[in-house]
Tab-separated table of C-alpha atoms in Angstrom:
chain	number	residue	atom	x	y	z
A	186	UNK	CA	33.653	17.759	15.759
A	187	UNK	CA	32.223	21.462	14.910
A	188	UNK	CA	32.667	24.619	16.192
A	189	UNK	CA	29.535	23.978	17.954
A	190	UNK	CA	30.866	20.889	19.841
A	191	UNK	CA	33.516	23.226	21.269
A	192	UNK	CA	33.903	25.477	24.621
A	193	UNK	CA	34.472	29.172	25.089
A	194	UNK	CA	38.046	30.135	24.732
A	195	UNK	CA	39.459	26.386	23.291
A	196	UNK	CA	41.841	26.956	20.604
A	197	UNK	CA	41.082	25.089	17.281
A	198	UNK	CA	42.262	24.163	13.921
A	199	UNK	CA	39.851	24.359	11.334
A	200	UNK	CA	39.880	21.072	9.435
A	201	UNK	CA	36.614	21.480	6.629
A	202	UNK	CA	33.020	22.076	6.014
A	203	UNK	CA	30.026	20.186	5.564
A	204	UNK	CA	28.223	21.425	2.460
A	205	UNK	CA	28.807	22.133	-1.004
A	206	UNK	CA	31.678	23.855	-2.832
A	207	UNK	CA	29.749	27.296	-2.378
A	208	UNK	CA	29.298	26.930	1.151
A	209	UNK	CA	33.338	26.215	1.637
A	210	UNK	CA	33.556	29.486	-0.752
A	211	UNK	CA	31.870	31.309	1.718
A	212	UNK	CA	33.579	30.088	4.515
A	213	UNK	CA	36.577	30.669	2.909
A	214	UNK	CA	36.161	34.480	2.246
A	215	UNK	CA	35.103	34.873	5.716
A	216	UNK	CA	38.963	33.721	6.469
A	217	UNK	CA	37.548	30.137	7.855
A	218	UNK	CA	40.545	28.168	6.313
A	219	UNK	CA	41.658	24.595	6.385
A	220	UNK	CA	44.731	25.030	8.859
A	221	UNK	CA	43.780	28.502	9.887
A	222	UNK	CA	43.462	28.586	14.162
A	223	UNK	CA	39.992	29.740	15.595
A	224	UNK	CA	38.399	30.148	18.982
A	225	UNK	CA	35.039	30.824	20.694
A	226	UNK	CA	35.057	33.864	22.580
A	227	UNK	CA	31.504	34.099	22.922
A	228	UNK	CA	28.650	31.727	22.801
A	229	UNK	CA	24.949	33.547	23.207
A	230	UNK	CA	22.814	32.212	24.813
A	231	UNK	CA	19.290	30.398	23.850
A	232	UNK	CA	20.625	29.424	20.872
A	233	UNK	CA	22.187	32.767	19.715
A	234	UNK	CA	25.032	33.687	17.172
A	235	UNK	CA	28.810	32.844	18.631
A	236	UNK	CA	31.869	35.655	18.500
A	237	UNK	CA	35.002	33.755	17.274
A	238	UNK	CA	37.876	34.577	16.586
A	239	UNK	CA	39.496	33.619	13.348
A	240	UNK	CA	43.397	34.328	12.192
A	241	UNK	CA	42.866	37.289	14.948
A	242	UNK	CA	39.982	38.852	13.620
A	243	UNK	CA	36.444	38.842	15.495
A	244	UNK	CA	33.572	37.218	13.441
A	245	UNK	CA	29.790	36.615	14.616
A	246	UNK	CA	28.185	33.095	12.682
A	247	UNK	CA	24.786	31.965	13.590
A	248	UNK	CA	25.049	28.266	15.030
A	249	UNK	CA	23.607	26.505	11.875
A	250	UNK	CA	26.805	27.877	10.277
A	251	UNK	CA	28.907	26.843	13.011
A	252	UNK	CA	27.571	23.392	13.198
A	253	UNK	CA	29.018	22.828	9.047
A	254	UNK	CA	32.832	23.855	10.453
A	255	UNK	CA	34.774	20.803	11.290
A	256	UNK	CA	37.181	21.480	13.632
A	257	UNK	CA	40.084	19.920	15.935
A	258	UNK	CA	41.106	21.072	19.428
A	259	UNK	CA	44.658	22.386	20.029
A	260	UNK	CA	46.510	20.816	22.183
């Protein structure tokens, strides 16, 4: 599943990315880690950016880049 698949305030594990090596890059320096915990804490709506949380910092994606996180819920 993605980020996108996801409800406010679950707590997940980031697993991968779809997309090239440069897209993981980026995701990577935005601290979107393989093992690293995330969570929604906003999703706008009409298909607006999400607020998530990452390794306890705040960071707004737009959902095209959410939908190329793979993620797994907490349990």
């Amino acid at each position: 599943m993605t980020i996108l698949d996801a409800k406010n305030d679950t707590w997940l594990r980031i697993i991968g990315f779809h997309g090239g090596r440069g897209m993981a890059r980026n995701f990577m320096q935005l601290g979107f880690l393989p093992g690293n915990t995330a969570r929604i804490l906003r999703m706008a709506p009409f298909h607006g950016p999400l607020l998530v949380e990452v390794d306890g910092r705040e960071i707004v994606i737009g959902r095209s880049i959410a939908g190329k996180i793979i993620v797994e819920e907490l349990a």
